[in-house]
Short mmCIF file of N, CA, C and O in Angstrom, two decimals:
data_model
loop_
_atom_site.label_atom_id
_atom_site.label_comp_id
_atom_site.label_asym_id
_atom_site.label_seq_id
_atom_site.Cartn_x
_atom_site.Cartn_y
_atom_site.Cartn_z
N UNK A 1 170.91 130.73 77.34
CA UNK A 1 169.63 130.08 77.55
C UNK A 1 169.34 129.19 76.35
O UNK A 1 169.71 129.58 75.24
N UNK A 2 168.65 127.90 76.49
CA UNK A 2 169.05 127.05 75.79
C UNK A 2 167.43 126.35 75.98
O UNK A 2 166.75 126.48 77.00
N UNK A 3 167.04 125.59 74.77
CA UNK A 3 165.92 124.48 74.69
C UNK A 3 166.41 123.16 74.37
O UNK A 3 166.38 123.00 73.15
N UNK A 4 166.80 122.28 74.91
CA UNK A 4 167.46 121.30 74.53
C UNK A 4 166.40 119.86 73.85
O UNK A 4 166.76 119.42 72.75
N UNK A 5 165.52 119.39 74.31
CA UNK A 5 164.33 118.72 74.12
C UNK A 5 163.33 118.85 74.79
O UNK A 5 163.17 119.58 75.76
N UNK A 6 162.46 118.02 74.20
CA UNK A 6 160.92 118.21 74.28
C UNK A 6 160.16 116.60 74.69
O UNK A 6 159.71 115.78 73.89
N UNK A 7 160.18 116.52 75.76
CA UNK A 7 159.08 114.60 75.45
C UNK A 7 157.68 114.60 75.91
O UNK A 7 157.48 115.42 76.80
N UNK A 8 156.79 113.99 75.61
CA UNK A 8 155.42 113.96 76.06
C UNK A 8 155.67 112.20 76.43
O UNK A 8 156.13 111.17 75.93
N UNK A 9 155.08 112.67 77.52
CA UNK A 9 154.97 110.91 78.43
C UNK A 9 153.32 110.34 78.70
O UNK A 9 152.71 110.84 79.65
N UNK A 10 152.85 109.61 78.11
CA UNK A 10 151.51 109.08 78.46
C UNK A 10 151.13 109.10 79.43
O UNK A 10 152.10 109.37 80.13
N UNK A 11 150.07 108.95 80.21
CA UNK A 11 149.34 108.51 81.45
C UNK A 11 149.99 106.97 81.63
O UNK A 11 150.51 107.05 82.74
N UNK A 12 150.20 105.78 81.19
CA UNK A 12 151.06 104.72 81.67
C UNK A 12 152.47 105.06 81.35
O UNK A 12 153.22 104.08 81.46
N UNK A 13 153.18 106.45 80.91
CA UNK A 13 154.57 106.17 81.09
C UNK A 13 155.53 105.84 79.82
O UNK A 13 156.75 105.68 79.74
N UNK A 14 154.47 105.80 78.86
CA UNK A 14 155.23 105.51 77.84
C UNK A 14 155.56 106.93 77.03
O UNK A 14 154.69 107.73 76.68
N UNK A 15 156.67 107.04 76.85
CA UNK A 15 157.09 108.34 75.42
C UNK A 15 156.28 107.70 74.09
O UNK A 15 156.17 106.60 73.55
N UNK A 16 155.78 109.07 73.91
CA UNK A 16 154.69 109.25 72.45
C UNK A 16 154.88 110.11 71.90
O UNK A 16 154.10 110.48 71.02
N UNK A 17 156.18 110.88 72.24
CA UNK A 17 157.09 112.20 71.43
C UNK A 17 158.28 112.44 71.62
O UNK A 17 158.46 112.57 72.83
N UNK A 18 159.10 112.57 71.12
CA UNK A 18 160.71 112.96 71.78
C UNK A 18 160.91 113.86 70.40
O UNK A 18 160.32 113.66 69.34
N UNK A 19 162.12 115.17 70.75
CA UNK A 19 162.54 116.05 69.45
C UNK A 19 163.66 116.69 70.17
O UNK A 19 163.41 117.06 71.32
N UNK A 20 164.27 116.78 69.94
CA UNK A 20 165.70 117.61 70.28
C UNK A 20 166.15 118.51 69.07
O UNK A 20 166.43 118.24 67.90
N UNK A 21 166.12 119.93 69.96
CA UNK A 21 166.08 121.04 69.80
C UNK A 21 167.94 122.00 69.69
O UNK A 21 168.37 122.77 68.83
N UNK A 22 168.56 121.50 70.87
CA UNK A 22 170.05 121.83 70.67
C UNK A 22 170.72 120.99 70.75
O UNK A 22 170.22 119.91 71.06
N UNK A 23 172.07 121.04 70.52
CA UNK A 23 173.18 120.24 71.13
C UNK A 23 173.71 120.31 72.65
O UNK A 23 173.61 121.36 73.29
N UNK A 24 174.14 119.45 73.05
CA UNK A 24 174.58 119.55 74.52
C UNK A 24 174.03 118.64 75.37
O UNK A 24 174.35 118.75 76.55
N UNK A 25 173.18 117.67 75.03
CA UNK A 25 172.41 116.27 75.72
C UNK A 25 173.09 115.40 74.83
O UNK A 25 173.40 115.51 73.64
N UNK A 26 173.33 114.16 76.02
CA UNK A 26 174.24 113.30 75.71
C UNK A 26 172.62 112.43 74.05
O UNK A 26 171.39 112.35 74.14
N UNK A 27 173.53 112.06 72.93
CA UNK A 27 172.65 111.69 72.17
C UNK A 27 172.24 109.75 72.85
O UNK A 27 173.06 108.91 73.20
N UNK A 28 171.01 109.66 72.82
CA UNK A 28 170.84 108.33 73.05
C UNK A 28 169.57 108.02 72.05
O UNK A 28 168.78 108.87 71.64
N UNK A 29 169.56 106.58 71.75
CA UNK A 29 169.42 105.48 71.15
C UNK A 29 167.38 105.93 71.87
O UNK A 29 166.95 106.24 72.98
N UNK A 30 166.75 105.75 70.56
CA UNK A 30 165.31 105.10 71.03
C UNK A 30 165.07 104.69 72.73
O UNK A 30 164.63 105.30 73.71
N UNK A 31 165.52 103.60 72.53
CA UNK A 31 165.09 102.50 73.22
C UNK A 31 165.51 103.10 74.78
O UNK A 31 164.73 102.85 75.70
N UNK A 32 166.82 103.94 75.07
CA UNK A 32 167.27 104.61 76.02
C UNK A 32 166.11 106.00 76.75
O UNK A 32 165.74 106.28 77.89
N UNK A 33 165.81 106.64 75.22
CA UNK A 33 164.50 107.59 75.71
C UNK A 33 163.66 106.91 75.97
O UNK A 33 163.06 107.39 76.94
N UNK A 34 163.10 105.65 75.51
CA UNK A 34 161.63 105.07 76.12
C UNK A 34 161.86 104.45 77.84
O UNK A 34 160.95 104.38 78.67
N UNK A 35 162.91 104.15 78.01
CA UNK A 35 163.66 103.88 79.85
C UNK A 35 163.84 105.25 80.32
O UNK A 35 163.70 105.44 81.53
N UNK A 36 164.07 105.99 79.76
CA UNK A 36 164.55 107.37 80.52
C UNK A 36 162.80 107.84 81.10
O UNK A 36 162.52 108.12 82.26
N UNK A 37 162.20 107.83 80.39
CA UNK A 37 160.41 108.40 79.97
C UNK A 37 160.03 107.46 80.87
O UNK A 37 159.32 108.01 81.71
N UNK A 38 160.19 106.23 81.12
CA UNK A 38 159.33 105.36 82.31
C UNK A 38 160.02 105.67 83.55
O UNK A 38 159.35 106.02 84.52
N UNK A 39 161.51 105.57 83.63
CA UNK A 39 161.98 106.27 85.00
C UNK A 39 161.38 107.05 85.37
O UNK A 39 160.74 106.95 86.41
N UNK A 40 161.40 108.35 84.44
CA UNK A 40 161.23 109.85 85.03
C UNK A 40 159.76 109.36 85.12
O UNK A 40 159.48 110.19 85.99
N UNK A 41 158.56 108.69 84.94
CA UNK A 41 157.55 108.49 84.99
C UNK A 41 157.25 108.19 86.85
O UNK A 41 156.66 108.92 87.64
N UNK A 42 157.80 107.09 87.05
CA UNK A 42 157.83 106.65 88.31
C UNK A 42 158.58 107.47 89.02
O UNK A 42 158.34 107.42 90.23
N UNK A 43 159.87 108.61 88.52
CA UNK A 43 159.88 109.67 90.51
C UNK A 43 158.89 110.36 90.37
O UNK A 43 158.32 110.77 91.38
N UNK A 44 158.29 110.76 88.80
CA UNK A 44 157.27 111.67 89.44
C UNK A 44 155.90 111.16 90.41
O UNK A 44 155.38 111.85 91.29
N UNK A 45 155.54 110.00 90.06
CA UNK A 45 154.67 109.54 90.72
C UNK A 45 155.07 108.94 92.42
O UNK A 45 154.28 108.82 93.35
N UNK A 46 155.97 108.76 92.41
CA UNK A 46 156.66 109.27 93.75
C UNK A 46 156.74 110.17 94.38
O UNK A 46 156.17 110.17 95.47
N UNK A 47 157.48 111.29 93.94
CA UNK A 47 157.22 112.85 94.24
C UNK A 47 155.74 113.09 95.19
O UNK A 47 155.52 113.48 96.33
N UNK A 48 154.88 112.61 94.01
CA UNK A 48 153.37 113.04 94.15
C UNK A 48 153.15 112.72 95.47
O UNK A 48 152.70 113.65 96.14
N UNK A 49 153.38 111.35 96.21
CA UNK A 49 153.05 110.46 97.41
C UNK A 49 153.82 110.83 98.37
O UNK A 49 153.47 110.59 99.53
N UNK A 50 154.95 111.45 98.12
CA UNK A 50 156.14 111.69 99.26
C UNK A 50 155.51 113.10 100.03
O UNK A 50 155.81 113.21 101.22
N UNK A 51 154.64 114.19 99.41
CA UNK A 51 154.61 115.21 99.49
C UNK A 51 154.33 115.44 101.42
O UNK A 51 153.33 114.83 101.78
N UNK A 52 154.87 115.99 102.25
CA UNK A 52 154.91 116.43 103.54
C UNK A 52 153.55 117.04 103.83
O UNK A 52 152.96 116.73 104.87
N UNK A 53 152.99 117.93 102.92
CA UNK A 53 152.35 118.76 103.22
C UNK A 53 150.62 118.57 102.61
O UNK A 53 149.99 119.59 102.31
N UNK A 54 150.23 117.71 102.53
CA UNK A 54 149.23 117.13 101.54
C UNK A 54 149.30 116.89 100.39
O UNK A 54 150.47 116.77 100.02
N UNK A 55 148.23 116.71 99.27
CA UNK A 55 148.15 116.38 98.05
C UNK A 55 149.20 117.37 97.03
O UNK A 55 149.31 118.59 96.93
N UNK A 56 149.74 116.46 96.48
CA UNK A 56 150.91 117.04 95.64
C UNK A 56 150.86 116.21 94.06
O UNK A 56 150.70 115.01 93.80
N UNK A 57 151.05 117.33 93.21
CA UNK A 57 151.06 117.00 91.40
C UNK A 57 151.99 116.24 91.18
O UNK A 57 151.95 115.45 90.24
N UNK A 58 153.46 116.36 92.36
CA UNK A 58 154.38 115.57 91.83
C UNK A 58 155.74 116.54 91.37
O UNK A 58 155.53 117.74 91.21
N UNK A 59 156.68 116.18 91.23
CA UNK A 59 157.82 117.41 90.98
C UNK A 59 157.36 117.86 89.65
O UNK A 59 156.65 117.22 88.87
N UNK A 60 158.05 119.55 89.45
CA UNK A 60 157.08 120.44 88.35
C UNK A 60 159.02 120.69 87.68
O UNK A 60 159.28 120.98 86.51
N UNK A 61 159.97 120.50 88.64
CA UNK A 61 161.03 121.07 88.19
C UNK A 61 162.13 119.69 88.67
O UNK A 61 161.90 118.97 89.65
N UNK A 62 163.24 119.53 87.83
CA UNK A 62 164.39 118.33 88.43
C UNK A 62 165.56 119.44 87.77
O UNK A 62 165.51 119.87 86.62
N UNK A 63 166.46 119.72 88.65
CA UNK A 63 167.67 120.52 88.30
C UNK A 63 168.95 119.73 88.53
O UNK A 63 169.38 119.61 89.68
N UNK A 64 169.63 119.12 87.36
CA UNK A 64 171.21 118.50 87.37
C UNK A 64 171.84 119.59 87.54
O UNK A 64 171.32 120.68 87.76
N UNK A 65 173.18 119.34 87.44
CA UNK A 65 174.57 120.16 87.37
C UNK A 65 174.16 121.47 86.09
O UNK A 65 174.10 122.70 86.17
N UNK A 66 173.91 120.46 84.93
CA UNK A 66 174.21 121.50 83.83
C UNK A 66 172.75 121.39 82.96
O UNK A 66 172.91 121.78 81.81
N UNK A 67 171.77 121.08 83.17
CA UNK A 67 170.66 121.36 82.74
C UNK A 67 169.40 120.93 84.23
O UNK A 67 169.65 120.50 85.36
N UNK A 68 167.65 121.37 83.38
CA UNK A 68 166.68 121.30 84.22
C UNK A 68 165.95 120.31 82.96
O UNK A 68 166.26 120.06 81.79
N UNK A 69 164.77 119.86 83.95
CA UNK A 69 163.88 119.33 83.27
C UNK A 69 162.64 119.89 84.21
O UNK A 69 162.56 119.72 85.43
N UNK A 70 161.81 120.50 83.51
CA UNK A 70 160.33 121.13 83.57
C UNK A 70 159.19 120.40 82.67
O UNK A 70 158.95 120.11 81.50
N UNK A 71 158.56 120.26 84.15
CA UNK A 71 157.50 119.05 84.05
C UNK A 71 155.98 119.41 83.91
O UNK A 71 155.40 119.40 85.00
N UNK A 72 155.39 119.65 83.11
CA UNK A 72 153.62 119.65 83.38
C UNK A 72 152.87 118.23 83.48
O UNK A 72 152.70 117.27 82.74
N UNK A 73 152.61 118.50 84.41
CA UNK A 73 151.39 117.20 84.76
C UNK A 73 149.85 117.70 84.06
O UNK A 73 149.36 118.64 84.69
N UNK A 74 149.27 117.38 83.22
CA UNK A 74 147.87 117.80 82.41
C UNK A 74 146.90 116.86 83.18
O UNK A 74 147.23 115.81 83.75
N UNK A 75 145.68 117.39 83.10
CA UNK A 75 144.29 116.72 84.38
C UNK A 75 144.28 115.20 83.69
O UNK A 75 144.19 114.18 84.37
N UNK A 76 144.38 115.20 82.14
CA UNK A 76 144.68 113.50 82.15
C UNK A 76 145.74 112.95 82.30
O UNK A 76 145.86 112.04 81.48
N UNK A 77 146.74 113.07 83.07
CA UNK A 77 147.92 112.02 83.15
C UNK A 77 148.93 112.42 82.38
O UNK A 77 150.07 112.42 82.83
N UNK A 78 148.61 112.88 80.96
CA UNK A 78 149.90 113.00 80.10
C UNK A 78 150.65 114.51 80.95
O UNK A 78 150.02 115.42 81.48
N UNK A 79 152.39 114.35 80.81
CA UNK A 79 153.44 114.70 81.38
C UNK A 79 154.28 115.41 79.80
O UNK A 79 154.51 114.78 78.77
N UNK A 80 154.63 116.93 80.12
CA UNK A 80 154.98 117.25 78.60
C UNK A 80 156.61 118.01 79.91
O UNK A 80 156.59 118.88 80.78
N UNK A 81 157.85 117.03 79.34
CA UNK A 81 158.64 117.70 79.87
C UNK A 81 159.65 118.26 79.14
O UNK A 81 160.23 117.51 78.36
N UNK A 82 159.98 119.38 79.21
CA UNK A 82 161.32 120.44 79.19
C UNK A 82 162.46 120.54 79.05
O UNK A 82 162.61 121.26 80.04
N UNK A 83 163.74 120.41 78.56
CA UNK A 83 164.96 120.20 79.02
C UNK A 83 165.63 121.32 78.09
O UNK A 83 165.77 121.46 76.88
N UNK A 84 166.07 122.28 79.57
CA UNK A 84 166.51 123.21 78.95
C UNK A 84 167.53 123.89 79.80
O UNK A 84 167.19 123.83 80.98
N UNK A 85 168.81 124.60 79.60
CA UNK A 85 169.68 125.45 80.48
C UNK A 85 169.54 125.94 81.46
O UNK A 85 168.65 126.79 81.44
N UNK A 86 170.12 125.78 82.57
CA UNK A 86 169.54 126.34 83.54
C UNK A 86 169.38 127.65 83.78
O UNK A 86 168.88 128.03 84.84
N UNK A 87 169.90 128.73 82.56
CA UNK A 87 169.37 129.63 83.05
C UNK A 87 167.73 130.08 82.23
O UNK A 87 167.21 131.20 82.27
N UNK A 88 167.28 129.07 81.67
CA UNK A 88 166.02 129.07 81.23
C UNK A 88 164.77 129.53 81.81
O UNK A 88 164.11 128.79 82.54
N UNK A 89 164.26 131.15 81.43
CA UNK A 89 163.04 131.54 82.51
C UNK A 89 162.44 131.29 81.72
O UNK A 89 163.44 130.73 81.26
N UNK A 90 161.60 131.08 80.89
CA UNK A 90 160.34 131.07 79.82
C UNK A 90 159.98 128.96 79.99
O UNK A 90 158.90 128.50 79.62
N UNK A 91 160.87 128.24 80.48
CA UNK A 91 160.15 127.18 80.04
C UNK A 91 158.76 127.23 80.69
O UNK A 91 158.13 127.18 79.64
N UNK A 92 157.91 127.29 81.52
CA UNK A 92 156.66 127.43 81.55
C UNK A 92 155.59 127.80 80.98
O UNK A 92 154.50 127.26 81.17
N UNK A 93 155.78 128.66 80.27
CA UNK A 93 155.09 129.67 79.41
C UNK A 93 154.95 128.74 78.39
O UNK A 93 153.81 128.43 78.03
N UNK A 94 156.35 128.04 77.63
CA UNK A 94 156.53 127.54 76.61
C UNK A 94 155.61 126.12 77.00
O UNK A 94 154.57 125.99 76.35
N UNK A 95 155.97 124.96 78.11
CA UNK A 95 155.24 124.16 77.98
C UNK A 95 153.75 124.37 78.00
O UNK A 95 153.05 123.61 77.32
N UNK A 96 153.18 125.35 78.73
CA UNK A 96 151.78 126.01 78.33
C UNK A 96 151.47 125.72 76.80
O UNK A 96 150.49 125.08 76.42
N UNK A 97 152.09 126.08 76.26
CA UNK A 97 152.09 126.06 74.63
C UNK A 97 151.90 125.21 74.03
O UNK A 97 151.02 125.02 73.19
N UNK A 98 152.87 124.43 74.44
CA UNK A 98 152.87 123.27 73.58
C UNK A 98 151.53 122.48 74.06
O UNK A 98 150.88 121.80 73.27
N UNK A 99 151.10 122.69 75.72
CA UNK A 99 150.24 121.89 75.99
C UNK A 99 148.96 122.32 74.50
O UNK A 99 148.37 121.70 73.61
N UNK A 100 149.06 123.73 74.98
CA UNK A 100 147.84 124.27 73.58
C UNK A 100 147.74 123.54 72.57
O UNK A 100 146.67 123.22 72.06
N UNK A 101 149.49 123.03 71.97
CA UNK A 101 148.98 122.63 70.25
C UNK A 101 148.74 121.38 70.43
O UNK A 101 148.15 120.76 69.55
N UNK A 102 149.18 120.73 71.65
CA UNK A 102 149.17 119.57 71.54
C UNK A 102 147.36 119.25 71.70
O UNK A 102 146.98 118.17 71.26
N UNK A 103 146.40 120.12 72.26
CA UNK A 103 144.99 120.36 72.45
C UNK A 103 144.45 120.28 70.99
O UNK A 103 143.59 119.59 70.43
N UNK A 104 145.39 121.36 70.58
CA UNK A 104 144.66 121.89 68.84
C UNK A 104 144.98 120.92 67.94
O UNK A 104 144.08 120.45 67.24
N UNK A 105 146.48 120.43 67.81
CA UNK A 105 146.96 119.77 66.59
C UNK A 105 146.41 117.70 67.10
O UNK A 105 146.11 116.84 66.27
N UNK A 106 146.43 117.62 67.80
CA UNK A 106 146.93 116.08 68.11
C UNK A 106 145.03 115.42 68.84
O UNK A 106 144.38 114.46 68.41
N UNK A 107 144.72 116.21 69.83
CA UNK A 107 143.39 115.54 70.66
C UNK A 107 142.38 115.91 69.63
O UNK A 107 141.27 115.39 69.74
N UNK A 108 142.65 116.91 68.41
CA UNK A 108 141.18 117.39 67.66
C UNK A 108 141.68 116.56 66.18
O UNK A 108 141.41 117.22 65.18
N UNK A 109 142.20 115.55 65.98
CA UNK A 109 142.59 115.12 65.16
C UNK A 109 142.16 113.46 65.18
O UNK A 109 142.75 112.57 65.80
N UNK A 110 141.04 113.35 64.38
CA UNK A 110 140.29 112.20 64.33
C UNK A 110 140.88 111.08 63.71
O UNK A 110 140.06 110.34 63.16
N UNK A 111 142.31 110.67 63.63
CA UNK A 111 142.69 109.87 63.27
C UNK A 111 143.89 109.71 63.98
O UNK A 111 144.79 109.34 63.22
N UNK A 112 144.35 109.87 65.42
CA UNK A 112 145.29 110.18 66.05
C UNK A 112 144.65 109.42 67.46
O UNK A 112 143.89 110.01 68.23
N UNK A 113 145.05 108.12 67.62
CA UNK A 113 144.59 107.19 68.81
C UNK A 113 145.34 107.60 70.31
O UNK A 113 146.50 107.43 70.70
N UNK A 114 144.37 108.09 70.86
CA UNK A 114 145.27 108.51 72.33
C UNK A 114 145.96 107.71 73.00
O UNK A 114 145.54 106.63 72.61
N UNK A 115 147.03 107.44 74.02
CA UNK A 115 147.89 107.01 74.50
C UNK A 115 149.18 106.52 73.29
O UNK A 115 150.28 106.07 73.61
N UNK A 116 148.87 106.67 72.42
CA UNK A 116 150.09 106.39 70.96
C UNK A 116 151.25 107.54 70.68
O UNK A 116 151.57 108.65 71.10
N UNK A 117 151.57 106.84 69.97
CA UNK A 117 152.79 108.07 69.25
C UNK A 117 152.13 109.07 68.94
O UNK A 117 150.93 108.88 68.77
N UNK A 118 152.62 110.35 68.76
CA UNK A 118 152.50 111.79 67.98
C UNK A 118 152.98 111.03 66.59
O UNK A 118 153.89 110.24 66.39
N UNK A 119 151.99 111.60 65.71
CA UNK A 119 152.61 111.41 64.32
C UNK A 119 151.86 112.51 63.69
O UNK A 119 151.46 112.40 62.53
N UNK A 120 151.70 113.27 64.21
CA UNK A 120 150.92 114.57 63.96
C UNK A 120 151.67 115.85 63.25
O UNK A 120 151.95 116.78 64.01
N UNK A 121 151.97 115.98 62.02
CA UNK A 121 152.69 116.96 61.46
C UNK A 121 152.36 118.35 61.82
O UNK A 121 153.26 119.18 61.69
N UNK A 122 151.21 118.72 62.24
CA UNK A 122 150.66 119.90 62.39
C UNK A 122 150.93 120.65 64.13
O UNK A 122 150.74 121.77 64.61
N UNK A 123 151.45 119.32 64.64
CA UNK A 123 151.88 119.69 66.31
C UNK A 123 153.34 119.71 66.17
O UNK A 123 153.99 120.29 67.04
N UNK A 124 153.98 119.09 65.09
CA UNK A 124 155.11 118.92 65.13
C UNK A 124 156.12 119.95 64.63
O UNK A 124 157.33 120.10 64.79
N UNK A 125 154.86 120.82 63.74
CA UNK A 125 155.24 121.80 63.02
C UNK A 125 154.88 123.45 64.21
O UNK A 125 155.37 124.57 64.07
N UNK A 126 154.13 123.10 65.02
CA UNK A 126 153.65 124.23 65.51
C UNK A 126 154.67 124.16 66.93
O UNK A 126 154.81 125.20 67.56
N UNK A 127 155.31 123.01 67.36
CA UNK A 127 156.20 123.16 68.34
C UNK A 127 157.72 123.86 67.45
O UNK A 127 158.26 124.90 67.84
N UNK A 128 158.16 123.18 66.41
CA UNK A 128 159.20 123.92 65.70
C UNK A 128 159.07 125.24 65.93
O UNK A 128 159.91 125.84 66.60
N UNK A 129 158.10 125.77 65.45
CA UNK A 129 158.14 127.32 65.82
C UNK A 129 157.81 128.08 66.98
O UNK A 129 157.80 129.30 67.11
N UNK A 130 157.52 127.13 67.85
CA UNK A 130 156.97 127.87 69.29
C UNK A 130 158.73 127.49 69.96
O UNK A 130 158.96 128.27 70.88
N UNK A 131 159.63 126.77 69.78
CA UNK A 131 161.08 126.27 70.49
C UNK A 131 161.97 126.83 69.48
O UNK A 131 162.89 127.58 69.82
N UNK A 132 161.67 126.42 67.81
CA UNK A 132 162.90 126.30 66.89
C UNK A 132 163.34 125.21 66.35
O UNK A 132 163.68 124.17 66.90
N UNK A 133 163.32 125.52 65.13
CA UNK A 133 163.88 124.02 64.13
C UNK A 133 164.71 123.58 64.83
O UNK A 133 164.94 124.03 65.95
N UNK A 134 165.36 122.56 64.25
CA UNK A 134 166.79 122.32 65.02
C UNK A 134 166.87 120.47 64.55
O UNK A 134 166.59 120.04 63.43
N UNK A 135 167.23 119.81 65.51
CA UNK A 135 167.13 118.31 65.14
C UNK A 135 166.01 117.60 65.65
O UNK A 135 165.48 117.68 66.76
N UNK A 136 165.66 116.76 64.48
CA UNK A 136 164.49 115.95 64.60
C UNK A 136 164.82 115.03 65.18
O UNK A 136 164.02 114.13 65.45
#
């Protein structure tokens, strides 16, 4: 069981956090996570519209071959997703969490402009220990 990264996606789609946690994701370039973060932006908002059965949040889970990505949708728009082994039971719990610090460390922090980057040491430090050091 494995935590591989961590991204928070804005309400328009843009990455305002990325951290990688293990090895085993192919390494890419900035500019590759900020396209990856608007893709995955637009199936989820797809997802949401496709739903058969009425109103839908949008996919909560995407399962490849050799990893998942676990998705929270938060009541404002921002998207905190997961990427972790598939035999990973706790990612839920965990993005719960992070949603928390990201509440405590980042929205109660009066110098921290919403829809922007995380540059928040105190969220950055409280996810380290809620996942594990590892690579920045």
């Amino acid at each position: 069981m494995a935590i591989y990264g961590l991204w928070v996606i804005n309400k328009a789609g843009g990455l305002v956090y990325q951290r990688n946690f293990a090895e085993g994701l192919a390494q890419l370039t900035s500019n590759e996570y900020l396209v990856l973060a608007g893709t995955l932006h637009g199936i989820h908002a797809i997802t949401a519209r496709l739903s058969p059965s009425g109103p839908s949040s949008g996919a909560t889970v995407i399962e490849a071959e050799t990893f998942k990505m676990h998705i929270l949708l938060t009541a404002t728009g921002t998207k905190f997703v997961l990427l972790t082994s598939l035999a990973e039971l706790a990612a839920d719990s965990i993005l719960q969490k992070v949603y928390e610090a990201y509440g405590d460390a980042v929205m109660k922090n009066p110098f921290h402009t919403p829809e922007m980057p995380i540059r928040t040491e105190g969220f950055d430090a409280r996810v380290g220990s809620l996942i594990g050091s590892g690579h920045v």
